[in-house]
Amino acid sequence: MKRAIALLALMATTAATAACSGSGGGAAPGAAGDGQVVLRWSTWGTADDIKLYEGFTRDFEKRHPNIKLKLESVSDYADYHPKLFTQLTSKTAPDVFFVGDDNIGKFVSSGVLTPLEGLLAGPDSKSRPEDFFEGIYGGAKKDGRIYGVPNDTNPEVLWFDKKALKEAGIGENPADLYAAGQWTMDKYLDMNAELKAAGKAGSIFWNWYGSTYSVINGFGGKVWDGGRFVATTDAGARKALQTLAKGYQDKTFLSADVLPESNSASTRFLKHDAGFYAGGRWVIDSLRKGGELDDYDIVPFPSPDGKPMPGAVAASYMAINKDARNPKEAFTFLTEFVSKEGQLLRLKGGGAVPSIKGAEQVVLDGYPQHAQTFLDVRDTGFANYPDEVAVPGLTAAINDELLKVWTGKVPFDQGMTELQKAVDGMTS
Amino acid sequence: MAAIAKAPARPARAGRWVRTRDGWWAGLFLGPQVAFLLVFLVLPLGYAVYLSLVQWDGFGPKTFVGLGNFTAQLTDADFLRAVWNTTKLALITVPVGLALAVLIAAGLAGIKGSNFYRVLYFMPVVTSSVAVALIWQVILADDDNGVLNSTLRRFGLDGPDWLGDPGWVIVAIAIVTVWSSLGLNVVIFLAGLQTIPPQIVEAARIDGASSARIFRSITLPMLSPTIFFSTVVAVISSFQAFDQIYVLVNPAHNEGARTIVYQVYKLGFKDFQFGMSSAAALILLVLTLLVTLVQFAAQKRFVHYDS
């Protein structure tokens, strides 16, 4: 009997010890010592990406000694949202978190985010709703309510290699053509054909909506119309997709997703093997590591008639958990993080474009020559379609179906039928 | 008479007491395990069965759809491809992995210093599956850094894009799976070999049986219970393959690497379709059960328990 009592006591002690060790010394959740509030926030990114936040964190904690920031990061974007989702359903999510533009619609419709329009317009706000460009709210805005603030952006532009174009016998500069209102889809495709004839790739695209939908726009096509996915039936869009499929198969275009790591998109571009590379401001990082900066410049995606048109803008959003333990402090952090000052501090030397008006000097630091293009595309561009981002996994499913067409695994017509079927299956 | 009649009563009461006391002890020790099973196995399984009958995105209300999720999955091309990929993986890894392990164990059983080799073969088993996947990524890469293809090129051979080609990726995954599980199977077979009475082998040798004949007619039949056990475990683990594949190849970009568990993960945590995901998980459970039942039925013909 004594042994039984001793055993029970041991079990009880073990349980108690485990309980203590798991709760950080018994402090209330979200609270540190001396009345200090611990604010949990999460984002994705590599160690290098995360370093960009160190300066802001130090500065913020100095100005708000009552708040201690605790960053919970996930290195891979693909793993970030499943983790966040699990945390939200189990009520263990951080107070503040990033949400990608392909998932924001789902979180908005699920009602797990705090509506922010009142707070953003309030006296404590350092980032008013109108400080952000309308087009980049994307799925973060619904029925006039704001559920996420664009923390920064990456407008999709065409980087071009002046040396590669010259080697292919192309004398015209795409940026000059754009300035003259002559940067048309026909002109762009002619350049790609000339690059191909010179033994180079015309363009390298990542298989995502930013590139694909920009090309569709360049053909005057529609992707979504009246809540319905029409890219497979709209004449312009279908022609664009057909051009892309043909280009991928005769190697005029390369899909960065399937290039081997040793000869990746960045490597090909640095080796002057391709004329154009579709990407955001982040391409600067690759060029700085191994390229002659002066060889490269940027231009928006071409339009049917040479007139400027809206381009795709990759965005991510900062949102507040509806069940945040410290909502007041959470908003203080959010509004300062996305504010002009916050973005100036965070994006200095980084590869993104500020999402707020007034922080443009970060981008206009002298490189590339037409850096203003980043801002023009951001100011008039669009984040992924709300109809698309409202359905989890839809963008990924569209990309998967398109990749089968790009790689020639599925003939074009069959690919379009399967694409429409996949979209209908997920949206019905 | 009465005294005689009462005499056995005392030990009988003591026996009940002993049994009761033993029962308490048994309950005390078994309780946590039973509770663990209930909380982490029975309840989630029951909840998964419930979820498989509803449509649910993780946040909103659940809509009862009956067997709709099952029929949707069983007619879904992606899921059927995942079943086929998983079957292919099992068909390659189980026979190849076990045959190699038996041969290596039989070879090690008779040599000096076999402990060194045991440790060597066992090392991948204790290595994290993520580390294993990362190392094999470098070996199998189809570029200048890819160890395997670079080596093949030196011999004038052009290796496939192991991790990029949907037709080859299962072979690549199988190579890694066999390599990383070989040590465990070798150790199990070495233990099995030790149960074979040496006098039987000795008698066969005196009768003039060759080593190959001894292996075929004595070692293999007497090892058959161990082989059966390892086959069941290997089949189950190939059906549940996920973590190593997820790191080694991004199944999102290579449909050839999408196994059933990946499909379960994708449906649940990427597409937020928990009903579909639960249905896929239950189909996997039934599939595994069926294959195991077939193996148990077949063992009567191939497994010898007599010594």
XYZ file of C-alpha atoms in Angstrom:
735
model
C 0.000 0.000 0.000
C 2.863 2.299 0.889
C 4.364 1.607 -2.503
C 1.073 2.460 -4.185
C 0.862 5.772 -2.319
C 4.485 6.534 -3.167
C 3.804 5.773 -6.820
C 0.751 7.986 -6.906
C 2.701 10.768 -5.255
C 5.456 10.373 -7.812
C 2.938 10.520 -10.650
C 1.318 13.606 -9.179
C 4.717 15.258 -8.770
C 5.669 14.435 -12.323
C 2.405 15.823 -13.632
C 2.803 18.998 -11.597
C 6.396 19.454 -12.749
C 5.390 18.967 -16.360
C 2.580 21.469 -15.964
C 4.939 24.053 -14.506
C 7.609 23.583 -17.138
C 5.075 24.003 -19.912
C 3.635 27.289 -18.788
C 6.757 29.329 -18.429
C 6.794 29.386 -14.675
C 3.097 29.764 -14.209
C 2.812 33.256 -15.645
C -0.475 34.134 -17.311
C -0.446 33.570 -21.065
C 0.769 36.597 -22.952
C 2.218 38.194 -19.859
C 5.843 38.479 -18.876
C 7.240 39.696 -15.583
C 6.825 43.290 -14.305
C 3.558 43.810 -16.191
C 5.261 43.420 -19.522
C 3.101 41.970 -22.286
C 4.522 39.284 -24.545
C 3.187 39.763 -28.047
C 3.463 36.709 -30.272
C 3.634 37.257 -33.994
C 4.446 34.995 -36.897
C 5.665 35.140 -40.451
C 7.533 33.009 -42.962
C 11.026 33.520 -44.298
C 14.578 32.321 -44.270
C 17.035 33.325 -41.560
C 18.213 36.162 -43.831
C 14.631 37.405 -44.292
C 13.992 37.297 -40.579
C 17.107 39.370 -39.899
C 15.402 42.280 -41.651
C 13.014 42.532 -38.706
C 15.712 42.759 -36.056
C 16.208 46.504 -36.418
C 12.494 47.186 -36.235
C 12.069 44.880 -33.226
C 14.854 46.586 -31.264
C 13.444 49.994 -32.082
C 9.860 48.985 -31.223
C 10.757 47.387 -27.889
C 12.764 50.463 -26.933
C 9.773 52.724 -27.588
C 7.326 50.309 -25.929
C 9.074 48.842 -22.892
C 5.757 47.268 -21.817
C 5.707 45.046 -24.933
C 8.064 42.181 -25.657
C 7.865 40.844 -29.212
C 8.161 37.138 -29.741
C 8.580 36.114 -33.375
C 7.540 32.587 -34.368
C 8.757 32.067 -37.913
C 8.409 29.227 -40.399
C 11.124 29.013 -43.032
C 9.028 27.626 -45.880
C 6.025 29.566 -47.187
C 4.283 26.300 -48.146
C 4.376 25.118 -44.517
C 3.410 28.425 -42.940
C -0.340 28.508 -43.587
C -1.052 24.902 -42.554
C 0.651 25.690 -39.239
C -1.211 28.966 -38.801
C -4.479 27.271 -39.673
C -3.898 24.569 -37.069
C -3.033 27.216 -34.490
C -6.183 29.184 -35.295
C -8.462 26.157 -34.997
C -6.833 25.139 -31.707
C -6.929 28.736 -30.391
C -3.154 28.850 -30.019
C -2.389 31.232 -32.880
C -0.167 34.270 -32.340
C -1.706 37.683 -31.662
C -0.495 39.117 -34.968
C 0.485 37.225 -38.099
C 1.266 37.496 -41.784
C -1.161 35.954 -44.252
C -0.263 35.280 -47.890
C -2.429 36.682 -50.681
C -3.512 33.168 -51.672
C -4.900 32.410 -48.202
C -6.261 35.712 -46.971
C -9.692 35.155 -48.521
C -10.151 31.937 -46.593
C -9.209 33.490 -43.258
C -11.471 36.487 -43.901
C -14.498 34.346 -44.678
C -13.767 32.130 -41.667
C -14.128 35.082 -39.305
C -10.865 34.500 -37.457
C -9.409 37.950 -38.133
C -10.104 41.207 -36.323
C -11.754 43.872 -38.530
C -9.266 46.715 -38.698
C -10.930 49.631 -40.523
C -12.087 51.298 -37.292
C -8.734 50.911 -35.592
C -6.830 52.059 -38.677
C -8.974 55.188 -38.890
C -8.743 55.790 -35.124
C -6.514 58.139 -33.125
C -3.868 55.524 -32.310
C -3.322 54.591 -35.943
C -0.071 55.301 -37.740
C -1.278 53.734 -40.977
C -4.648 54.992 -42.195
C -6.760 52.869 -44.574
C -6.343 55.358 -47.413
C -2.528 55.265 -47.080
C -2.555 51.962 -48.960
C -3.336 51.545 -52.642
C -6.789 50.162 -53.215
C -5.772 47.449 -55.672
C -3.391 45.703 -53.317
C -5.928 45.063 -50.558
C -7.093 42.117 -52.706
C -8.906 39.523 -50.603
C -8.068 41.353 -47.356
C -11.009 43.692 -47.949
C -14.534 42.380 -47.934
C -17.812 44.296 -47.895
C -15.982 47.484 -47.020
C -14.229 45.955 -44.035
C -10.459 45.580 -43.789
C -9.136 42.360 -42.287
C -5.483 42.625 -43.245
C -3.060 45.424 -44.075
C -0.554 44.929 -46.913
C 2.756 44.837 -45.028
C 4.782 45.255 -48.223
C 4.442 44.321 -51.881
C 6.323 42.934 -54.824
C 5.006 44.175 -58.167
C 5.672 41.725 -60.990
C 7.773 43.352 -63.711
C 9.913 42.133 -66.583
C 13.607 42.358 -65.832
C 15.510 42.549 -69.088
C 19.122 41.827 -69.875
C 20.521 44.553 -72.122
C 23.549 42.438 -72.989
C 21.454 39.413 -74.010
C 19.165 41.586 -76.124
C 22.178 43.146 -77.825
C 23.725 39.728 -78.473
C 20.445 38.682 -80.090
C 20.633 41.715 -82.393
C 17.856 43.644 -80.656
C 18.639 47.318 -80.726
C 15.540 48.670 -79.002
C 15.349 49.152 -75.240
C 12.069 47.887 -73.757
C 12.013 50.640 -71.111
C 12.389 53.301 -73.809
C 9.631 51.669 -75.837
C 7.395 51.729 -72.762
C 8.123 55.398 -72.193
C 7.213 56.065 -75.831
C 3.939 54.130 -75.518
C 5.153 51.422 -77.899
C 5.683 48.540 -75.485
C 3.143 46.155 -76.971
C 2.643 42.419 -76.674
C 3.524 42.014 -80.353
C 6.813 43.831 -79.860
C 7.591 41.730 -76.787
C 6.852 38.446 -78.594
C 9.011 39.545 -81.547
C 11.910 40.131 -79.149
C 11.368 36.697 -77.620
C 11.464 35.120 -81.080
C 14.700 36.940 -81.884
C 16.266 35.806 -78.621
C 15.214 32.236 -79.398
C 16.728 32.498 -82.876
C 19.976 33.644 -81.254
C 20.089 30.471 -79.146
C 18.808 32.072 -75.948
C 15.611 31.768 -74.007
C 13.179 34.617 -74.570
C 11.676 34.860 -71.090
C 11.737 32.980 -67.822
C 8.537 32.896 -65.787
C 7.666 31.420 -62.432
C 4.445 29.450 -62.720
C 2.193 31.697 -60.668
C -0.649 34.088 -61.215
C 1.619 37.141 -61.324
C 3.254 36.061 -64.574
C 0.418 34.132 -66.185
C -2.287 36.709 -65.543
C 0.022 39.551 -66.589
C 0.503 37.859 -69.961
C -3.262 37.337 -70.222
C -3.744 41.056 -69.537
C -1.175 41.785 -72.233
C -3.428 40.008 -74.715
C -6.424 41.962 -73.480
C -7.885 38.818 -71.950
C -9.932 38.234 -68.821
C -9.237 35.741 -66.052
C -12.288 36.204 -63.829
C -15.561 37.773 -64.913
C -18.641 38.122 -62.742
C -17.330 35.636 -60.184
C -16.598 33.024 -62.830
C -13.195 31.787 -64.023
C -13.172 32.567 -67.762
C -9.492 32.237 -68.685
C -10.170 29.028 -70.602
C -13.016 30.475 -72.662
C -12.257 34.200 -73.044
C -10.719 34.692 -76.498
C -7.856 36.938 -75.340
C -6.988 34.792 -72.348
C -7.104 31.591 -74.369
C -4.816 33.101 -77.008
C -2.395 34.176 -74.251
C -2.358 30.720 -72.687
C -1.892 29.108 -76.080
C 1.040 31.426 -76.800
C 2.568 30.565 -73.455
C 2.079 26.809 -73.979
C 3.642 26.946 -77.439
C 6.500 29.097 -76.125
C 7.218 26.743 -73.222
C 7.290 23.767 -75.532
C 9.616 25.281 -78.131
C 11.782 26.714 -75.295
C 11.098 30.360 -76.137
C 9.843 30.524 -72.547
C 11.273 28.654 -69.598
C 9.393 27.696 -66.464
C 11.604 28.556 -63.504
C 9.760 25.932 -61.444
C 11.204 23.029 -63.405
C 14.725 24.295 -64.045
C 17.444 22.330 -62.200
C 18.968 24.090 -59.210
C 22.418 24.252 -60.778
C 20.980 26.067 -63.783
C 18.186 27.926 -62.083
C 16.335 30.953 -63.376
C 18.722 33.347 -61.616
C 21.762 31.508 -62.966
C 20.440 31.535 -66.534
C 19.684 35.230 -66.264
C 23.095 36.022 -64.806
C 24.747 33.999 -67.597
C 22.929 36.148 -70.190
C 21.091 33.030 -71.426
C 17.690 34.736 -71.354
C 16.382 38.110 -72.412
C 13.630 38.604 -69.847
C 13.004 37.331 -66.339
C 9.643 38.036 -64.716
C 10.007 38.866 -61.046
C 9.763 41.448 -58.335
C 12.253 43.715 -56.656
C 13.718 40.632 -55.007
C 15.620 39.884 -58.234
C 18.044 42.639 -57.153
C 19.403 40.237 -54.511
C 20.412 37.677 -57.172
C 21.914 40.352 -59.409
C 23.929 41.824 -56.544
C 25.355 38.395 -55.760
C 26.664 37.597 -59.217
C 25.774 40.046 -61.928
C 26.858 43.244 -63.576
C 24.113 45.500 -62.286
C 24.293 47.875 -65.243
C 23.341 45.087 -67.661
C 19.849 44.894 -66.238
C 16.780 47.107 -66.085
C 13.022 46.706 -65.708
C 9.861 47.318 -67.708
C 6.197 46.565 -66.964
C 4.486 43.705 -68.760
C 3.430 44.806 -72.256
C -0.141 45.724 -73.098
C -2.106 45.144 -76.311
C -1.665 48.745 -77.473
C 1.355 50.075 -75.608
C -0.713 52.004 -73.068
C 0.030 51.321 -69.373
C -2.200 48.688 -67.841
C -2.613 47.221 -64.337
C 0.019 44.657 -63.439
C 0.037 41.888 -60.861
C 1.294 42.723 -57.399
C 2.330 40.013 -54.963
C 1.196 41.053 -51.518
C 1.058 39.678 -48.039
C -1.036 40.989 -45.201
C -0.630 41.592 -41.550
C -3.670 40.607 -39.529
C -4.734 40.448 -35.901
C -6.090 37.254 -34.407
C -9.715 37.690 -33.356
C -8.798 35.858 -30.147
C -5.656 37.920 -29.520
C -4.880 38.026 -25.798
C -3.556 41.564 -26.035
C -5.536 43.247 -28.828
C -4.501 46.806 -27.915
C -0.789 46.005 -28.003
C -1.342 43.865 -31.091
C -2.724 46.861 -32.962
C 0.097 49.108 -31.727
C 2.556 46.626 -33.207
C 0.623 46.175 -36.455
C 0.117 49.844 -37.172
C 3.766 50.676 -36.500
C 4.985 47.682 -38.485
C 3.079 48.708 -41.615
C 3.498 52.473 -41.069
C 5.713 54.593 -43.274
C 8.438 54.684 -40.629
C 8.151 50.966 -40.035
C 8.466 50.115 -43.703
C 11.378 52.518 -44.175
C 13.167 50.730 -41.367
C 12.277 47.227 -42.489
C 12.704 47.480 -46.238
C 15.990 49.353 -46.316
C 18.224 47.047 -48.338
C 15.448 44.474 -48.626
C 13.853 43.073 -51.748
C 10.311 44.386 -51.385
C 8.416 47.537 -52.280
C 6.617 49.505 -49.548
C 2.862 49.103 -49.517
C 2.245 52.510 -47.941
C 2.306 55.872 -49.640
C 5.239 58.075 -48.721
C 7.973 55.480 -48.296
C 8.968 55.488 -51.958
C 12.548 56.586 -51.316
C 13.347 52.993 -50.276
C 12.822 51.921 -53.879
C 14.231 55.025 -55.571
C 17.730 54.433 -54.295
C 19.328 54.543 -57.743
C 18.836 50.955 -58.908
C 17.629 49.784 -61.329
C 17.536 52.714 -63.698
C 13.744 52.558 -64.109
C 12.979 51.727 -60.462
C 9.986 54.053 -60.687
C 8.306 51.224 -62.641
C 8.000 49.222 -59.399
C 5.995 52.055 -57.913
C 3.897 52.609 -61.039
C 2.906 48.946 -61.159
C 2.182 48.930 -57.436
C 0.050 52.064 -57.590
C -2.142 50.836 -60.415
C -1.758 47.071 -60.054
C -3.875 44.323 -58.597
C -3.391 41.583 -56.038
C -4.760 38.151 -56.916
C -8.495 38.124 -57.662
C -10.709 37.970 -54.532
C -12.848 35.270 -56.235
C -9.760 33.110 -56.548
C -8.183 33.670 -53.150
C -11.473 33.012 -51.395
C -11.105 29.315 -52.264
C -8.197 27.679 -50.446
C -5.887 25.754 -52.722
C -7.499 27.120 -55.890
C -4.521 29.165 -57.032
C -2.238 26.188 -56.420
C -4.631 23.913 -58.325
C -4.701 26.332 -61.286
C -0.908 26.456 -61.294
C -0.705 22.645 -61.166
C -3.044 22.268 -64.143
C -1.180 24.922 -66.120
C 2.202 23.354 -65.398
C 0.969 20.145 -67.030
C 0.212 22.182 -70.157
C 3.490 24.117 -70.043
C 5.518 20.910 -69.751
C 3.566 19.260 -72.574
C 2.189 16.460 -70.403
C -1.334 17.390 -71.415
C -2.333 18.766 -74.863
C -3.557 22.364 -74.783
C -7.282 21.772 -75.400
C -7.433 18.909 -72.932
C -5.473 21.018 -70.453
C -7.988 23.848 -70.721
C -10.887 21.439 -70.200
C -9.204 19.941 -67.149
C -8.325 23.385 -65.807
C -11.909 24.580 -66.056
C -13.152 21.345 -64.513
C -10.715 21.700 -61.619
C -11.770 25.311 -60.979
C -15.482 24.490 -61.259
C -15.018 21.544 -58.923
C -13.480 23.763 -56.266
C -15.742 26.764 -56.652
C -19.117 25.042 -56.946
C -17.170 -31.163 10.087
C -17.759 -27.523 10.293
C -14.096 -26.890 11.131
C -13.108 -29.034 8.201
C -15.586 -27.231 5.980
C -14.304 -23.832 7.051
C -10.645 -24.746 6.751
C -10.264 -23.966 3.022
C -12.221 -20.703 3.405
C -9.227 -18.729 4.698
C -6.893 -19.414 1.757
C -9.811 -18.798 -0.639
C -10.435 -15.320 0.849
C -6.715 -14.655 0.703
C -6.690 -15.707 -2.976
C -9.544 -13.298 -3.793
C -7.679 -10.594 -1.944
C -4.534 -11.379 -3.866
C -6.506 -11.373 -7.108
C -8.205 -8.106 -6.203
C -4.900 -6.550 -5.200
C -3.314 -7.765 -8.437
C -6.278 -6.353 -10.309
C -5.712 -2.932 -8.734
C -2.035 -3.043 -9.599
C -2.818 -4.151 -13.133
C -5.377 -1.379 -13.451
C -2.912 1.152 -12.104
C -0.273 0.218 -14.607
C -2.610 -0.334 -17.522
C -4.711 2.741 -16.845
C -2.371 5.318 -18.363
C -1.904 3.193 -21.494
C -5.635 2.647 -21.878
C -6.267 6.340 -21.313
C -3.551 7.156 -23.850
C -5.118 4.818 -26.397
C -8.551 6.264 -25.789
C -7.436 9.888 -26.018
C -4.944 9.598 -28.855
C -6.294 6.700 -30.914
C -9.913 5.725 -30.334
C -11.334 9.239 -29.971
C -9.454 10.728 -32.968
C -10.393 7.691 -35.045
C -14.036 8.110 -34.103
C -13.832 11.818 -34.852
C -12.180 11.085 -38.211
C -15.052 8.724 -39.072
C -17.513 11.494 -38.184
C -15.565 14.092 -40.195
C -15.426 11.781 -43.205
C -19.215 12.011 -43.401
C -19.392 15.801 -43.388
C -18.201 18.722 -45.445
C -16.133 21.024 -43.243
C -13.510 23.691 -43.881
C -12.162 23.751 -40.348
C -14.036 26.849 -39.169
C -17.596 26.972 -40.421
C -20.560 24.637 -39.866
C -20.379 20.990 -40.825
C -22.728 19.719 -43.543
C -23.639 16.046 -43.548
C -22.828 14.488 -46.930
C -23.060 10.791 -46.121
C -20.599 8.751 -48.152
C -20.123 11.602 -50.639
C -16.536 12.251 -49.553
C -15.637 8.605 -50.073
C -17.153 8.406 -53.546
C -15.530 11.738 -54.452
C -12.115 10.449 -53.406
C -12.504 7.049 -55.006
C -13.310 8.710 -58.332
C -10.766 11.497 -58.019
C -7.860 11.177 -60.450
C -5.404 12.765 -57.984
C -6.325 10.374 -55.196
C -6.192 7.338 -57.479
C -2.791 8.467 -58.705
C -1.676 8.747 -55.083
C -2.900 5.195 -54.421
C -0.979 3.960 -57.455
C 2.180 5.855 -56.440
C 1.944 4.406 -52.937
C 1.412 0.892 -54.295
C 4.400 1.263 -56.617
C 6.527 2.410 -53.698
C 5.495 -0.614 -51.624
C 6.028 -2.990 -54.551
C 9.601 -1.762 -54.957
C 10.716 -1.138 -51.389
C 9.285 -4.197 -49.633
C 10.768 -7.019 -51.768
C 14.018 -5.211 -52.566
C 14.538 -3.946 -49.012
C 13.784 -7.261 -47.349
C 15.745 -9.376 -49.840
C 18.777 -7.155 -49.369
C 18.391 -7.260 -45.588
C 18.123 -11.075 -45.541
C 21.220 -11.452 -47.704
C 23.223 -8.965 -45.668
C 22.106 -10.533 -42.372
C 22.982 -14.025 -43.606
C 26.370 -12.727 -44.715
C 27.013 -10.949 -41.433
C 25.955 -13.927 -39.320
C 29.095 -15.853 -40.105
C 31.808 -13.216 -40.164
C 34.108 -11.780 -37.538
C 33.603 -8.193 -36.487
C 29.981 -8.218 -37.592
C 29.146 -5.755 -34.809
C 30.995 -3.047 -36.715
C 28.858 -3.688 -39.790
C 25.697 -3.862 -37.709
C 26.452 -0.368 -36.414
C 27.267 0.791 -39.929
C 24.013 -0.518 -41.390
C 21.998 0.747 -38.427
C 23.273 4.330 -38.603
C 20.696 5.539 -41.175
C 17.905 4.238 -38.921
C 18.877 6.579 -36.091
C 19.482 9.505 -38.439
C 16.672 12.022 -38.687
C 14.527 11.443 -41.770
C 14.913 15.115 -42.672
C 18.715 14.847 -42.611
C 18.534 11.676 -44.693
C 16.321 13.411 -47.242
C 18.602 16.447 -47.452
C 21.696 14.298 -48.017
C 19.971 12.271 -50.722
C 18.782 15.466 -52.392
C 22.428 16.246 -53.097
C 23.174 12.695 -54.240
C 20.202 12.468 -56.590
C 20.200 16.023 -57.960
C 20.209 16.204 -61.744
C 22.864 18.874 -62.023
C 26.626 19.266 -61.747
C 26.460 18.704 -57.992
C 24.416 15.491 -58.209
C 26.756 12.749 -56.987
C 24.946 9.831 -58.634
C 24.438 11.322 -62.078
C 27.946 12.828 -62.128
C 29.332 9.367 -61.385
C 27.147 7.770 -64.051
C 28.319 10.377 -66.568
C 31.928 9.330 -65.945
C 30.948 5.901 -67.226
C 29.214 7.382 -70.242
C 25.751 6.892 -68.805
C 23.113 9.600 -68.694
C 21.155 9.252 -65.463
C 17.541 10.393 -65.283
C 16.307 13.441 -63.423
C 15.642 11.323 -60.341
C 13.771 13.914 -58.327
C 12.222 15.910 -61.169
C 10.900 13.254 -63.536
C 7.506 11.943 -62.331
C 8.344 8.594 -63.914
C 11.551 8.173 -61.907
C 10.798 9.890 -58.659
C 9.242 6.810 -57.034
C 12.383 4.856 -57.853
C 14.447 7.607 -56.214
C 12.197 7.577 -53.140
C 12.422 3.782 -53.036
C 16.228 3.904 -53.080
C 16.237 6.295 -50.124
C 13.591 4.288 -48.251
C 15.451 1.003 -48.731
C 18.733 2.604 -47.663
C 17.292 4.196 -44.552
C 15.350 1.136 -43.384
C 17.928 -1.497 -44.284
C 19.721 -1.428 -40.926
C 16.590 -2.129 -38.914
C 15.653 -5.089 -41.120
C 19.219 -6.434 -40.966
C 19.160 -6.351 -37.158
C 15.756 -8.059 -37.069
C 16.920 -10.771 -39.457
C 20.164 -11.260 -37.498
C 18.035 -11.854 -34.413
C 15.887 -14.265 -36.437
C 18.942 -16.141 -37.651
C 20.051 -16.689 -34.072
C 16.879 -18.663 -33.405
C 17.847 -21.303 -35.990
C 19.360 -24.252 -34.099
C 22.962 -24.629 -35.311
C 22.736 -28.418 -35.102
C 20.235 -28.479 -37.982
C 22.606 -26.510 -40.193
C 25.498 -28.677 -39.015
C 23.561 -31.879 -39.814
C 22.762 -30.609 -43.303
C 26.396 -29.717 -43.851
C 27.478 -33.233 -42.774
C 24.927 -34.598 -45.270
C 26.766 -32.645 -47.965
C 24.350 -29.748 -48.489
C 25.906 -26.689 -50.120
C 25.663 -23.212 -48.548
C 23.100 -22.184 -51.166
C 20.988 -25.276 -50.450
C 21.218 -24.676 -46.705
C 20.129 -21.076 -47.240
C 17.226 -22.095 -49.469
C 16.013 -25.154 -47.573
C 16.822 -24.336 -43.960
C 17.609 -20.672 -43.378
C 14.772 -19.160 -45.407
C 11.996 -21.486 -44.152
C 13.115 -21.116 -40.546
C 13.424 -17.361 -40.986
C 9.970 -17.150 -42.545
C 8.176 -15.941 -39.365
C 10.673 -13.071 -39.146
C 10.308 -12.360 -42.859
C 6.536 -12.329 -42.452
C 6.726 -9.914 -39.529
C 9.107 -7.619 -41.424
C 6.941 -7.742 -44.541
C 3.842 -6.674 -42.623
C 5.720 -3.818 -40.939
C 7.394 -2.739 -44.195
C 4.124 -2.703 -46.138
C 2.413 -0.635 -43.450
C 5.280 1.834 -43.281
C 5.398 2.228 -47.090
C 1.682 2.952 -47.093
C 2.318 5.635 -44.471
C 5.345 7.173 -46.208
C 5.339 10.961 -45.982
C 8.002 12.912 -44.074
C 11.050 11.841 -46.037
C 9.250 12.308 -49.350
C 7.985 15.738 -48.318
C 11.550 16.925 -47.720
C 13.236 14.980 -50.520
C 10.854 16.049 -53.286
C 8.232 18.732 -53.125
C 5.162 16.648 -53.986
C 3.329 19.861 -54.841
C 5.627 20.210 -57.862
C 5.937 16.553 -58.774
C 2.762 14.526 -59.104
C 4.803 11.319 -59.248
C 5.727 11.815 -55.586
C 2.198 12.308 -54.277
C 1.404 9.438 -51.951
C -1.844 8.826 -50.063
C -0.604 10.479 -46.864
C 0.485 13.546 -48.834
C -2.990 13.664 -50.348
C -4.509 13.461 -46.847
C -2.243 16.326 -45.727
C -2.954 18.426 -48.827
C -6.720 18.002 -48.650
C -6.791 18.895 -44.966
C -4.157 21.517 -44.396
C -3.747 23.133 -47.808
C -7.233 22.871 -49.288
C -9.085 23.008 -45.926
C -11.345 20.108 -46.887
C -11.352 18.125 -43.679
C -14.194 15.817 -44.674
C -12.385 14.760 -47.840
C -9.110 14.480 -45.959
C -10.661 12.238 -43.286
C -12.281 10.077 -45.964
C -8.917 9.693 -47.703
C -7.296 8.776 -44.376
C -9.964 6.147 -43.697
C -9.581 4.703 -47.183
C -5.858 4.405 -46.415
C -6.709 2.642 -43.146
C -9.017 0.166 -44.898
C -6.470 -0.385 -47.664
C -3.719 -1.100 -45.139
C -6.014 -3.431 -43.213
C -6.958 -5.337 -46.362
C -3.356 -5.770 -47.458
C -2.395 -6.921 -43.957
C -5.290 -9.389 -43.898
C -4.187 -10.778 -47.259
C -0.664 -11.136 -45.879
C -1.984 -12.976 -42.803
C -4.053 -15.265 -45.024
C -1.073 -15.959 -47.279
C 1.320 -16.654 -44.398
C -0.316 -20.014 -43.736
C 1.256 -21.261 -46.959
C 4.659 -19.668 -46.671
C 5.484 -19.279 -43.011
C 6.860 -22.225 -41.052
C 6.643 -22.056 -37.299
C 7.946 -25.595 -36.632
C 11.598 -25.965 -35.824
